[in-house]
PDB file of C-alpha atoms in Angstrom:
ATOM      1  CA  MET A 299     -33.678 -20.586 135.736  1.00  0.00           C
ATOM      2  CA  LYS A 300     -36.568 -21.396 133.671  1.00  0.00           C
ATOM      3  CA  VAL A 301     -38.329 -18.312 132.286  1.00  0.00           C
ATOM      4  CA  LYS A 302     -41.912 -18.007 131.276  1.00  0.00           C
ATOM      5  CA  VAL A 303     -42.879 -15.331 128.731  1.00  0.00           C
ATOM      6  CA  LYS A 304     -46.006 -13.966 127.746  1.00  0.00           C
ATOM      7  CA  VAL A 305     -46.163 -11.457 124.891  1.00  0.00           C
ATOM      8  CA  ILE A 306     -49.163  -9.226 124.875  1.00  0.00           C
ATOM      9  CA  PHE A 307     -50.340  -7.362 121.958  1.00  0.00           C
ATOM     10  CA  MET A 308     -51.635  -3.973 122.440  1.00  0.00           C
ATOM     11  CA  ILE A 309     -53.519  -1.319 120.482  1.00  0.00           C
ATOM     12  CA  ILE A 310     -52.101   1.948 121.794  1.00  0.00           C
ATOM     13  CA  LEU A 311     -52.086   5.694 121.099  1.00  0.00           C
ATOM     14  CA  PRO A 312     -49.137   6.877 118.982  1.00  0.00           C
ATOM     15  CA  ILE A 313     -45.655   7.007 120.371  1.00  0.00           C
ATOM     16  CA  LEU A 314     -46.195  10.596 121.444  1.00  0.00           C
ATOM     17  CA  PHE A 315     -48.071   9.195 124.392  1.00  0.00           C
ATOM     18  CA  GLY A 316     -45.987   6.140 124.969  1.00  0.00           C
ATOM     19  CA  SER A 317     -44.737   7.361 128.203  1.00  0.00           C
ATOM     20  CA  VAL A 318     -48.156   7.115 129.841  1.00  0.00           C
ATOM     21  CA  SER A 319     -49.037   3.846 128.529  1.00  0.00           C
ATOM     22  CA  SER A 320     -48.910   0.753 130.870  1.00  0.00           C
ATOM     23  CA  CYS A 321     -48.654  -2.945 130.892  1.00  0.00           C
ATOM     24  CA  SER A 322     -52.320  -3.052 132.158  1.00  0.00           C
ATOM     25  CA  GLU A 323     -54.499  -2.353 129.082  1.00  0.00           C
ATOM     26  CA  ASN A 324     -55.787  -5.358 127.240  1.00  0.00           C
ATOM     27  CA  SER A 325     -53.386  -7.774 128.919  1.00  0.00           C
ATOM     28  CA  VAL A 326     -53.446 -10.669 131.257  1.00  0.00           C
ATOM     29  CA  SER A 327     -51.859 -11.164 134.631  1.00  0.00           C
ATOM     30  CA  ALA A 328     -49.723 -14.088 135.755  1.00  0.00           C
ATOM     31  CA  LYS A 329     -51.779 -16.575 137.856  1.00  0.00           C
ATOM     32  CA  GLY A 330     -54.535 -13.980 138.283  1.00  0.00           C
ATOM     33  CA  LYS A 331     -52.279 -11.697 140.393  1.00  0.00           C
ATOM     34  CA  GLN A 332     -52.665  -7.918 139.998  1.00  0.00           C
ATOM     35  CA  LEU A 333     -50.118  -5.637 138.377  1.00  0.00           C
ATOM     36  CA  PHE A 334     -50.119  -1.917 139.294  1.00  0.00           C
ATOM     37  CA  GLY A 335     -53.577  -2.375 141.010  1.00  0.00           C
ATOM     38  CA  LYS A 336     -55.405  -3.787 137.953  1.00  0.00           C
ATOM     39  CA  THR A 337     -56.459  -7.380 137.212  1.00  0.00           C
ATOM     40  CA  PHE A 338     -55.882  -8.187 133.619  1.00  0.00           C
ATOM     41  CA  THR A 339     -58.445  -9.824 131.465  1.00  0.00           C
ATOM     42  CA  ASN A 340     -59.633 -10.414 127.937  1.00  0.00           C
ATOM     43  CA  ALA A 341     -55.911 -10.876 126.611  1.00  0.00           C
ATOM     44  CA  ARG A 342     -54.983 -11.143 123.137  1.00  0.00           C
ATOM     45  CA  SER A 343     -51.596 -13.044 123.764  1.00  0.00           C
ATOM     46  CA  ARG A 344     -49.268 -14.919 121.610  1.00  0.00           C
ATOM     47  CA  MET A 345     -46.149 -16.951 122.109  1.00  0.00           C
ATOM     48  CA  LEU A 346     -42.772 -16.035 120.937  1.00  0.00           C
ATOM     49  CA  ASP A 347     -42.960 -18.380 118.027  1.00  0.00           C
ATOM     50  CA  LYS A 348     -46.145 -16.951 116.877  1.00  0.00           C
ATOM     51  CA  LEU A 349     -45.108 -13.379 116.561  1.00  0.00           C
ATOM     52  CA  THR A 350     -45.873 -11.792 113.163  1.00  0.00           C
ATOM     53  CA  SER A 351     -44.503  -8.424 113.079  1.00  0.00           C
ATOM     54  CA  GLU A 352     -40.730  -7.528 112.775  1.00  0.00           C
ATOM     55  CA  GLU A 353     -41.295  -4.948 115.576  1.00  0.00           C
ATOM     56  CA  GLU A 354     -42.684  -7.672 118.014  1.00  0.00           C
ATOM     57  CA  LYS A 355     -39.869 -10.090 117.146  1.00  0.00           C
ATOM     58  CA  ALA A 356     -37.153  -7.438 117.531  1.00  0.00           C
ATOM     59  CA  ASN A 357     -38.604  -6.355 120.951  1.00  0.00           C
ATOM     60  CA  ALA A 358     -38.844  -9.938 122.109  1.00  0.00           C
ATOM     61  CA  GLU A 359     -35.080 -10.521 121.183  1.00  0.00           C
ATOM     62  CA  TYR A 360     -34.215  -7.370 123.119  1.00  0.00           C
ATOM     63  CA  ALA A 361     -36.090  -8.541 126.120  1.00  0.00           C
ATOM     64  CA  GLU A 362     -34.481 -11.931 126.068  1.00  0.00           C
ATOM     65  CA  LYS A 363     -31.006 -10.326 125.901  1.00  0.00           C
ATOM     66  CA  ILE A 364     -31.881  -8.071 129.087  1.00  0.00           C
ATOM     67  CA  VAL A 365     -33.337 -11.032 131.070  1.00  0.00           C
ATOM     68  CA  ALA A 366     -30.436 -13.376 130.264  1.00  0.00           C
ATOM     69  CA  ALA A 367     -27.992 -10.804 131.553  1.00  0.00           C
ATOM     70  CA  VAL A 368     -29.939 -10.267 134.804  1.00  0.00           C
ATOM     71  CA  ASN A 369     -30.576 -13.888 135.354  1.00  0.00           C
ATOM     72  CA  SER A 370     -26.954 -14.614 134.839  1.00  0.00           C
ATOM     73  CA  GLY A 371     -25.731 -11.590 136.882  1.00  0.00           C
ATOM     74  CA  ASN A 372     -23.731 -10.551 133.952  1.00  0.00           C
ATOM     75  CA  ARG A 373     -23.090  -6.704 134.119  1.00  0.00           C
ATOM     76  CA  ASP A 374     -21.129  -6.550 131.071  1.00  0.00           C
ATOM     77  CA  ALA A 375     -23.661  -8.344 128.844  1.00  0.00           C
ATOM     78  CA  LEU A 376     -26.195  -5.699 129.996  1.00  0.00           C
ATOM     79  CA  LYS A 377     -23.750  -2.752 129.443  1.00  0.00           C
ATOM     80  CA  ALA A 378     -22.809  -4.121 125.941  1.00  0.00           C
ATOM     81  CA  LEU A 379     -26.464  -3.457 125.026  1.00  0.00           C
ATOM     82  CA  PHE A 380     -26.052   0.178 125.405  1.00  0.00           C
ATOM     83  CA  SER A 381     -24.979   2.448 122.444  1.00  0.00           C
ATOM     84  CA  ALA A 382     -21.390   3.273 122.186  1.00  0.00           C
ATOM     85  CA  LYS A 383     -22.106   7.091 123.015  1.00  0.00           C
ATOM     86  CA  SER A 384     -23.712   5.997 126.183  1.00  0.00           C
ATOM     87  CA  VAL A 385     -20.763   3.679 127.131  1.00  0.00           C
ATOM     88  CA  SER A 386     -18.290   6.381 126.507  1.00  0.00           C
ATOM     89  CA  SER A 387     -20.112   9.539 127.774  1.00  0.00           C
ATOM     90  CA  ILE A 388     -22.335   8.483 130.832  1.00  0.00           C
ATOM     91  CA  LEU A 389     -20.035   9.135 133.497  1.00  0.00           C
ATOM     92  CA  ASN A 390     -21.934   6.881 136.123  1.00  0.00           C
ATOM     93  CA  LEU A 391     -23.283   4.274 133.857  1.00  0.00           C
ATOM     94  CA  ASP A 392     -21.614   1.311 135.989  1.00  0.00           C
ATOM     95  CA  GLU A 393     -23.311   2.720 139.121  1.00  0.00           C
ATOM     96  CA  GLN A 394     -26.735   2.860 137.294  1.00  0.00           C
ATOM     97  CA  ILE A 395     -26.197  -0.864 136.020  1.00  0.00           C
ATOM     98  CA  GLU A 396     -25.135  -1.919 139.581  1.00  0.00           C
ATOM     99  CA  ARG A 397     -28.327  -0.519 141.119  1.00  0.00           C
ATOM    100  CA  PHE A 398     -30.422  -2.236 138.440  1.00  0.00           C
ATOM    101  CA  PHE A 399     -28.878  -5.637 139.353  1.00  0.00           C
ATOM    102  CA  SER A 400     -29.184  -4.974 142.991  1.00  0.00           C
ATOM    103  CA  TYR A 401     -33.012  -4.263 142.477  1.00  0.00           C
ATOM    104  CA  TYR A 402     -33.558  -7.500 140.591  1.00  0.00           C
ATOM    105  CA  ASN A 403     -31.124  -9.527 142.828  1.00  0.00           C
ATOM    106  CA  GLY A 404     -32.093 -13.101 141.961  1.00  0.00           C
ATOM    107  CA  GLY A 405     -33.284 -12.434 138.476  1.00  0.00           C
ATOM    108  CA  PHE A 406     -36.519 -12.582 136.801  1.00  0.00           C
ATOM    109  CA  GLY A 407     -39.102 -15.388 136.736  1.00  0.00           C
ATOM    110  CA  GLU A 408     -42.170 -14.870 134.929  1.00  0.00           C
ATOM    111  CA  TYR A 409     -42.655 -11.899 132.772  1.00  0.00           C
ATOM    112  CA  GLU A 410     -44.713 -10.343 130.156  1.00  0.00           C
ATOM    113  CA  LEU A 411     -43.881  -8.141 127.168  1.00  0.00           C
ATOM    114  CA  SER A 412     -46.147  -5.068 126.105  1.00  0.00           C
ATOM    115  CA  SER A 413     -45.314  -3.197 122.979  1.00  0.00           C
ATOM    116  CA  GLY A 414     -45.229   0.698 123.169  1.00  0.00           C
ATOM    117  CA  GLY A 415     -44.676   1.563 119.371  1.00  0.00           C
ATOM    118  CA  GLU A 416     -41.997   2.900 117.421  1.00  0.00           C
ATOM    119  CA  SER A 417     -40.766   6.328 115.904  1.00  0.00           C
ATOM    120  CA  VAL A 418     -39.395   6.362 112.456  1.00  0.00           C
ATOM    121  CA  SER A 419     -37.748   8.997 110.235  1.00  0.00           C
ATOM    122  CA  MET A 420     -37.737   8.331 106.610  1.00  0.00           C
ATOM    123  CA  GLU A 421     -35.628  10.165 103.866  1.00  0.00           C
ATOM    124  CA  ARG A 422     -36.476   9.339 100.141  1.00  0.00           C
ATOM    125  CA  GLY A 423     -38.171   6.220 101.052  1.00  0.00           C
ATOM    126  CA  LYS A 424     -35.499   4.849 103.260  1.00  0.00           C
ATOM    127  CA  CYS A 425     -35.554   4.600 106.998  1.00  0.00           C
ATOM    128  CA  VAL A 426     -32.706   6.593 108.573  1.00  0.00           C
ATOM    129  CA  ALA A 427     -33.898   6.448 112.245  1.00  0.00           C
ATOM    130  CA  ARG A 428     -35.925   4.216 114.144  1.00  0.00           C
ATOM    131  CA  GLU A 429     -36.559   4.101 117.958  1.00  0.00           C
ATOM    132  CA  ARG A 430     -38.776   1.600 119.715  1.00  0.00           C
ATOM    133  CA  ILE A 431     -40.308   1.172 123.037  1.00  0.00           C
ATOM    134  CA  PHE A 432     -41.823  -1.778 124.983  1.00  0.00           C
ATOM    135  CA  TRP A 433     -42.313  -2.933 128.537  1.00  0.00           C
ATOM    136  CA  ILE A 434     -41.083  -5.838 130.557  1.00  0.00           C
ATOM    137  CA  CYS A 435     -43.786  -6.312 133.196  1.00  0.00           C
ATOM    138  CA  ILE A 436     -42.640  -8.627 136.194  1.00  0.00           C
ATOM    139  CA  PRO A 437     -45.136 -10.086 138.640  1.00  0.00           C
ATOM    140  CA  SER A 438     -42.923 -10.880 141.594  1.00  0.00           C
ATOM    141  CA  GLN A 439     -43.040 -13.872 143.874  1.00  0.00           C
ATOM    142  CA  ARG A 440     -42.181 -11.207 146.621  1.00  0.00           C
ATOM    143  CA  GLN A 441     -45.822 -10.034 146.386  1.00  0.00           C
ATOM    144  CA  TYR A 442     -44.755  -6.803 144.526  1.00  0.00           C
ATOM    145  CA  SER A 443     -44.643  -5.989 141.067  1.00  0.00           C
ATOM    146  CA  SER A 444     -42.516  -3.890 138.562  1.00  0.00           C
ATOM    147  CA  ARG A 445     -42.133  -2.949 135.071  1.00  0.00           C
ATOM    148  CA  ILE A 446     -39.394  -1.782 132.951  1.00  0.00           C
ATOM    149  CA  ARG A 447     -39.777   0.571 130.082  1.00  0.00           C
ATOM    150  CA  VAL A 448     -37.324  -0.227 127.310  1.00  0.00           C
ATOM    151  CA  CYS A 449     -36.260   2.259 124.857  1.00  0.00           C
ATOM    152  CA  TYR A 450     -33.723   1.287 122.040  1.00  0.00           C
ATOM    153  CA  ARG A 451     -32.588   2.619 118.590  1.00  0.00           C
ATOM    154  CA  ASP A 452     -31.696  -0.017 115.904  1.00  0.00           C
ATOM    155  CA  VAL A 453     -31.304   2.319 113.111  1.00  0.00           C
ATOM    156  CA  TYR A 454     -29.460   5.836 113.216  1.00  0.00           C
ATOM    157  CA  GLU A 455     -27.587   6.652 110.170  1.00  0.00           C
ATOM    158  CA  ALA A 456     -26.668  10.188 111.103  1.00  0.00           C
ATOM    159  CA  ASP A 457     -24.871   9.112 114.202  1.00  0.00           C
ATOM    160  CA  PRO A 458     -24.267   5.008 114.294  1.00  0.00           C
ATOM    161  CA  GLY A 459     -22.607   5.635 117.849  1.00  0.00           C
ATOM    162  CA  LYS A 460     -26.197   6.331 119.221  1.00  0.00           C
ATOM    163  CA  VAL A 461     -27.566   2.869 117.982  1.00  0.00           C
ATOM    164  CA  GLY A 462     -28.362   0.536 120.759  1.00  0.00           C
ATOM    165  CA  LEU A 463     -30.193   0.650 124.219  1.00  0.00           C
ATOM    166  CA  VAL A 464     -31.138   3.990 125.178  1.00  0.00           C
ATOM    167  CA  THR A 465     -32.761   3.832 128.443  1.00  0.00           C
ATOM    168  CA  LEU A 466     -34.280   1.233 130.933  1.00  0.00           C
ATOM    169  CA  GLU A 467     -36.878   3.048 133.358  1.00  0.00           C
ATOM    170  CA  VAL A 468     -37.839   0.908 136.488  1.00  0.00           C
ATOM    171  CA  GLU A 469     -41.032   1.405 138.123  1.00  0.00           C
ATOM    172  CA  GLY A 470     -41.846  -0.603 141.441  1.00  0.00           C
ATOM    173  CA  SER A 471     -45.235  -0.995 143.003  1.00  0.00           C
ATOM    174  CA  GLY A 472     -45.861  -1.701 146.516  1.00  0.00           C
ATOM    175  CA  ASP A 473     -45.303  -0.240 149.979  1.00  0.00           C
ATOM    176  CA  GLU A 474     -42.076  -1.869 150.773  1.00  0.00           C
ATOM    177  CA  HIS A 475     -40.553  -1.805 147.123  1.00  0.00           C
ATOM    178  CA  ASN A 476     -41.996   1.260 145.615  1.00  0.00           C
ATOM    179  CA  SER A 477     -39.211   2.754 143.493  1.00  0.00           C
ATOM    180  CA  ARG A 478     -38.558   4.738 140.283  1.00  0.00           C
ATOM    181  CA  PHE A 479     -35.212   5.005 138.687  1.00  0.00           C
ATOM    182  CA  SER A 480     -33.516   4.797 135.232  1.00  0.00           C
ATOM    183  CA  LEU A 481     -30.402   3.692 133.412  1.00  0.00           C
ATOM    184  CA  GLY A 482     -28.757   5.282 130.329  1.00  0.00           C
ATOM    185  CA  TYR A 483     -29.895   8.646 128.716  1.00  0.00           C
ATOM    186  CA  LYS A 484     -31.952   9.643 125.789  1.00  0.00           C
ATOM    187  CA  TRP A 485     -29.606  11.198 123.423  1.00  0.00           C
ATOM    188  CA  ASN A 486     -31.072  13.895 121.283  1.00  0.00           C
ATOM    189  CA  ASN A 487     -31.242  13.369 117.512  1.00  0.00           C
ATOM    190  CA  TYR A 488     -31.507  17.211 116.863  1.00  0.00           C
ATOM    191  CA  TYR A 489     -33.392  16.563 113.716  1.00  0.00           C
ATOM    192  CA  ASN A 490     -36.192  18.845 114.433  1.00  0.00           C
ATOM    193  CA  ASP A 491     -33.897  21.471 115.841  1.00  0.00           C
ATOM    194  CA  ALA A 492     -31.760  21.402 112.838  1.00  0.00           C
ATOM    195  CA  ARG A 493     -34.766  21.582 110.451  1.00  0.00           C
ATOM    196  CA  ASP A 494     -36.333  24.376 112.372  1.00  0.00           C
ATOM    197  CA  MET A 495     -33.065  26.517 112.263  1.00  0.00           C
ATOM    198  CA  ALA A 496     -32.563  25.869 108.715  1.00  0.00           C
ATOM    199  CA  GLY A 497     -36.109  26.679 107.821  1.00  0.00           C
ATOM    200  CA  ARG A 498     -35.820  29.945 109.584  1.00  0.00           C
ATOM    201  CA  LEU A 499     -32.526  30.787 107.788  1.00  0.00           C
ATOM    202  CA  VAL A 500     -34.010  30.060 104.439  1.00  0.00           C
ATOM    203  CA  GLU A 501     -37.109  32.095 105.085  1.00  0.00           C
ATOM    204  CA  ALA A 502     -34.949  35.073 106.183  1.00  0.00           C
ATOM    205  CA  TYR A 503     -32.835  34.771 102.891  1.00  0.00           C
ATOM    206  CA  GLY A 504     -36.116  34.592 100.824  1.00  0.00           C
ATOM    207  CA  ALA A 505     -37.580  37.702 102.496  1.00  0.00           C
ATOM    208  CA  GLY A 506     -34.316  39.505 102.584  1.00  0.00           C
ATOM    209  CA  ASP A 507     -34.821  40.015 106.295  1.00  0.00           C
ATOM    210  CA  PHE A 508     -31.413  40.495 108.059  1.00  0.00           C
ATOM    211  CA  SER A 509     -32.871  41.356 111.355  1.00  0.00           C
ATOM    212  CA  SER A 510     -34.582  38.129 111.719  1.00  0.00           C
ATOM    213  CA  LEU A 511     -31.419  36.229 110.512  1.00  0.00           C
ATOM    214  CA  LYS A 512     -29.147  38.152 112.938  1.00  0.00           C
ATOM    215  CA  GLU A 513     -31.431  37.096 115.817  1.00  0.00           C
ATOM    216  CA  LEU A 514     -30.372  33.471 115.136  1.00  0.00           C
ATOM    217  CA  PHE A 515     -26.691  33.991 115.643  1.00  0.00           C
ATOM    218  CA  SER A 516     -24.722  33.782 118.766  1.00  0.00           C
ATOM    219  CA  ARG A 517     -24.392  37.080 120.797  1.00  0.00           C
ATOM    220  CA  ASP A 518     -20.536  36.889 120.191  1.00  0.00           C
ATOM    221  CA  PHE A 519     -20.576  36.131 116.601  1.00  0.00           C
ATOM    222  CA  ASP A 520     -18.017  38.201 114.663  1.00  0.00           C
ATOM    223  CA  ALA A 521     -19.563  41.581 113.616  1.00  0.00           C
ATOM    224  CA  ALA A 522     -17.256  41.714 110.274  1.00  0.00           C
ATOM    225  CA  ALA A 523     -18.535  38.204 109.438  1.00  0.00           C
ATOM    226  CA  LEU A 524     -22.167  39.237 109.959  1.00  0.00           C
ATOM    227  CA  GLU A 525     -21.819  42.187 107.647  1.00  0.00           C
ATOM    228  CA  THR A 526     -20.402  39.865 105.018  1.00  0.00           C
ATOM    229  CA  ILE A 527     -23.563  37.709 105.412  1.00  0.00           C
ATOM    230  CA  ARG A 528     -25.646  40.679 105.100  1.00  0.00           C
ATOM    231  CA  GLN A 529     -23.936  41.614 101.768  1.00  0.00           C
ATOM    232  CA  GLY A 530     -24.426  38.155 100.561  1.00  0.00           C
ATOM    233  CA  MET A 531     -28.056  38.246 101.185  1.00  0.00           C
ATOM    234  CA  GLU A 532     -28.477  41.131  98.599  1.00  0.00           C
ATOM    235  CA  LYS A 533     -27.129  38.581  95.815  1.00  0.00           C
ATOM    236  CA  PHE A 534     -29.773  35.934  96.808  1.00  0.00           C
ATOM    237  CA  GLU A 535     -32.317  35.715  93.871  1.00  0.00           C
ATOM    238  CA  GLY A 536     -35.923  34.681  94.050  1.00  0.00           C
ATOM    239  CA  LYS A 537     -38.139  33.142  96.559  1.00  0.00           C
ATOM    240  CA  PRO A 538     -37.308  29.576  98.061  1.00  0.00           C
ATOM    241  CA  LEU A 539     -39.457  26.621  96.801  1.00  0.00           C
ATOM    242  CA  ASN A 540     -40.514  24.118  99.205  1.00  0.00           C
ATOM    243  CA  GLY A 541     -37.866  21.525  98.692  1.00  0.00           C
ATOM    244  CA  GLN A 542     -36.744  18.901  96.391  1.00  0.00           C
ATOM    245  CA  ALA A 543     -37.115  15.035  96.595  1.00  0.00           C
ATOM    246  CA  PHE A 544     -36.955  12.198  94.168  1.00  0.00           C
ATOM    247  CA  THR A 545     -39.154   9.088  93.360  1.00  0.00           C
ATOM    248  CA  ALA A 546     -37.824   5.606  93.454  1.00  0.00           C
ATOM    249  CA  SER A 547     -37.160   5.924  89.503  1.00  0.00           C
ATOM    250  CA  GLY A 548     -35.093   9.144  90.110  1.00  0.00           C
ATOM    251  CA  LYS A 549     -37.796  11.588  88.970  1.00  0.00           C
ATOM    252  CA  GLU A 550     -37.492  14.959  90.705  1.00  0.00           C
ATOM    253  CA  TYR A 551     -40.478  16.629  92.358  1.00  0.00           C
ATOM    254  CA  TYR A 552     -41.116  18.989  95.140  1.00  0.00           C
ATOM    255  CA  ASP A 553     -42.272  17.616  98.422  1.00  0.00           C
ATOM    256  CA  GLY A 554     -42.988  20.641 100.506  1.00  0.00           C
ATOM    257  CA  ASN A 555     -39.808  20.156 102.795  1.00  0.00           C
ATOM    258  CA  TYR A 556     -36.276  21.570 102.289  1.00  0.00           C
ATOM    259  CA  ASP A 557     -34.036  18.719 101.358  1.00  0.00           C
ATOM    260  CA  ILE A 558     -31.965  18.848 104.503  1.00  0.00           C
ATOM    261  CA  LYS A 559     -29.081  16.609 105.306  1.00  0.00           C
ATOM    262  CA  VAL A 560     -28.051  16.680 108.963  1.00  0.00           C
ATOM    263  CA  ASP A 561     -24.726  15.864 110.426  1.00  0.00           C
ATOM    264  CA  TRP A 562     -23.631  16.448 113.730  1.00  0.00           C
ATOM    265  CA  TYR A 563     -20.843  16.081 116.336  1.00  0.00           C
ATOM    266  CA  SER A 564     -20.863  17.143 119.933  1.00  0.00           C
ATOM    267  CA  ASP A 565     -18.977  16.992 123.111  1.00  0.00           C
ATOM    268  CA  GLU A 566     -21.920  15.744 125.015  1.00  0.00           C
ATOM    269  CA  ARG A 567     -21.008  14.095 128.421  1.00  0.00           C
ATOM    270  CA  ILE A 568     -23.508  13.181 131.024  1.00  0.00           C
ATOM    271  CA  ASN A 569     -23.131  13.740 134.724  1.00  0.00           C
ATOM    272  CA  GLY A 570     -26.400  12.321 136.137  1.00  0.00           C
ATOM    273  CA  ASN A 571     -29.040  13.796 133.776  1.00  0.00           C
ATOM    274  CA  ALA A 572     -26.980  16.896 133.022  1.00  0.00           C
ATOM    275  CA  VAL A 573     -25.836  17.559 129.527  1.00  0.00           C
ATOM    276  CA  LEU A 574     -22.272  19.466 129.698  1.00  0.00           C
ATOM    277  CA  GLY A 575     -22.279  20.671 126.067  1.00  0.00           C
ATOM    278  CA  GLU A 576     -23.993  20.304 122.676  1.00  0.00           C
ATOM    279  CA  LYS A 577     -22.839  21.127 119.371  1.00  0.00           C
ATOM    280  CA  VAL A 578     -24.572  20.279 115.958  1.00  0.00           C
ATOM    281  CA  HIS A 579     -23.281  20.810 112.435  1.00  0.00           C
ATOM    282  CA  VAL A 580     -25.864  20.995 109.735  1.00  0.00           C
ATOM    283  CA  ASN A 581     -25.948  20.852 105.898  1.00  0.00           C
ATOM    284  CA  VAL A 582     -28.748  21.994 103.867  1.00  0.00           C
ATOM    285  CA  TRP A 583     -28.902  21.079 100.171  1.00  0.00           C
ATOM    286  CA  ASN A 584     -30.959  22.090  97.216  1.00  0.00           C
ATOM    287  CA  ILE A 585     -32.438  25.387  98.189  1.00  0.00           C
ATOM    288  CA  ILE A 586     -34.060  26.139  94.952  1.00  0.00           C
ATOM    289  CA  THR A 587     -35.785  29.484  94.159  1.00  0.00           C
ATOM    290  CA  ASP A 588     -38.504  30.431  91.557  1.00  0.00           C
ATOM    291  CA  LYS A 589     -35.589  32.199  89.770  1.00  0.00           C
ATOM    292  CA  LYS A 590     -34.016  28.802  88.970  1.00  0.00           C
ATOM    293  CA  LYS A 591     -31.026  29.474  91.276  1.00  0.00           C
ATOM    294  CA  LYS A 592     -29.916  26.809  93.566  1.00  0.00           C
ATOM    295  CA  TYR A 593     -27.989  27.321  96.900  1.00  0.00           C
ATOM    296  CA  LYS A 594     -26.480  25.468  99.734  1.00  0.00           C
ATOM    297  CA  MET A 595     -25.938  26.429 103.402  1.00  0.00           C
ATOM    298  CA  SER A 596     -23.980  24.825 106.296  1.00  0.00           C
ATOM    299  CA  PHE A 597     -23.876  26.048 109.829  1.00  0.00           C
ATOM    300  CA  GLU A 598     -22.869  25.148 113.293  1.00  0.00           C
ATOM    301  CA  MET A 599     -25.295  25.716 116.285  1.00  0.00           C
ATOM    302  CA  GLN A 600     -24.397  25.221 119.761  1.00  0.00           C
ATOM    303  CA  ARG A 601     -26.326  25.015 123.067  1.00  0.00           C
ATOM    304  CA  PHE A 602     -24.523  25.450 126.320  1.00  0.00           C
ATOM    305  CA  PRO A 603     -25.734  24.870 130.170  1.00  0.00           C
ATOM    306  CA  ASN A 604     -26.958  28.053 131.753  1.00  0.00           C
ATOM    307  CA  ARG A 605     -26.839  29.965 128.561  1.00  0.00           C
ATOM    308  CA  GLU A 606     -29.950  31.151 126.619  1.00  0.00           C
ATOM    309  CA  GLY A 607     -29.511  30.876 122.867  1.00  0.00           C
ATOM    310  CA  SER A 608     -31.276  33.097 120.448  1.00  0.00           C
ATOM    311  CA  GLY A 609     -32.350  30.447 117.989  1.00  0.00           C
ATOM    312  CA  SER A 610     -34.195  27.162 117.903  1.00  0.00           C
ATOM    313  CA  SER A 611     -34.701  25.479 121.324  1.00  0.00           C
ATOM    314  CA  GLY A 612     -31.902  27.564 122.947  1.00  0.00           C
ATOM    315  CA  PHE A 613     -29.507  26.995 120.119  1.00  0.00           C
ATOM    316  CA  ALA A 614     -27.358  29.827 118.407  1.00  0.00           C
ATOM    317  CA  ILE A 615     -25.398  29.868 115.277  1.00  0.00           C
ATOM    318  CA  THR A 616     -21.585  29.990 115.913  1.00  0.00           C
ATOM    319  CA  LYS A 617     -20.533  29.085 112.131  1.00  0.00           C
ATOM    320  CA  PHE A 618     -22.271  29.798 108.818  1.00  0.00           C
ATOM    321  CA  ASP A 619     -21.555  29.460 105.154  1.00  0.00           C
ATOM    322  CA  PHE A 620     -24.008  30.160 102.307  1.00  0.00           C
ATOM    323  CA  TYR A 621     -23.193  29.773  98.737  1.00  0.00           C
ATOM    324  CA  ALA A 622     -24.608  28.991  95.250  1.00  0.00           C
ATOM    325  CA  GLU A 623     -24.316  25.580  93.884  1.00  0.00           C
TER     326      GLU A 623
END
């Protein structure tokens, strides 16, 4: 099957609003057809060989792999695009993929690409996590149209098992073929949860506020261990400064953030869209005070279904260690 591709350049809002963006803005229709109720005009389009940005090229290559898998009926090829975490932990991934192939029975003909932006996390000038979104828009010969919102991660240093295709979200338009369904699961990166919990812990230490600290721990945390933590707080010297970072030449400076290294492991398993368990291990380095003291902490926080945690986003601390460097 010969596939015709149009790549549409869009100026959109930041990625926070990507979920409400569509293929219709500043784009062009195939053969004058309407897609999602709008005729596309005044396009700024480029062919694949004229793409300039690395993001556009990566999105186009990803789209080609998805289209090739669908056009050849190759379920395994599509499944191989998903992250190792998704393949091992989504209990009904094969069923989701089969529904996708049934919906696009016969494959794709003409399609258009629309960029949805990217989300990047940087540490010391290095990209440690990157997630991208784009749309595959398909004007169907069956007189209805659909679009596929593609989300994938190509950089994820903290958990390489989550690198790969994250989700495919299908939205069909038309009376007969109206449908919405998704494949995959958007695995959490826990970065904001970990930073928030670490910030609250460090703030409590700096203020000598054991009551606020205690609220972050799980309800069944060992009472004797909590008393040891309280006694340790009395030995904490000074007020925490706002983080430590380094220039490219290695010069140290304070950047306004705690220098947090986040590692995690989990027993996450997905049944439908339900997460059966989450466990996150966090290390916090270079907690420096105005008394020229340096401290480190490590903790484990957990979030369970139907259990309200006392800390960040429903998390509660189940293991904790704090010590001077």
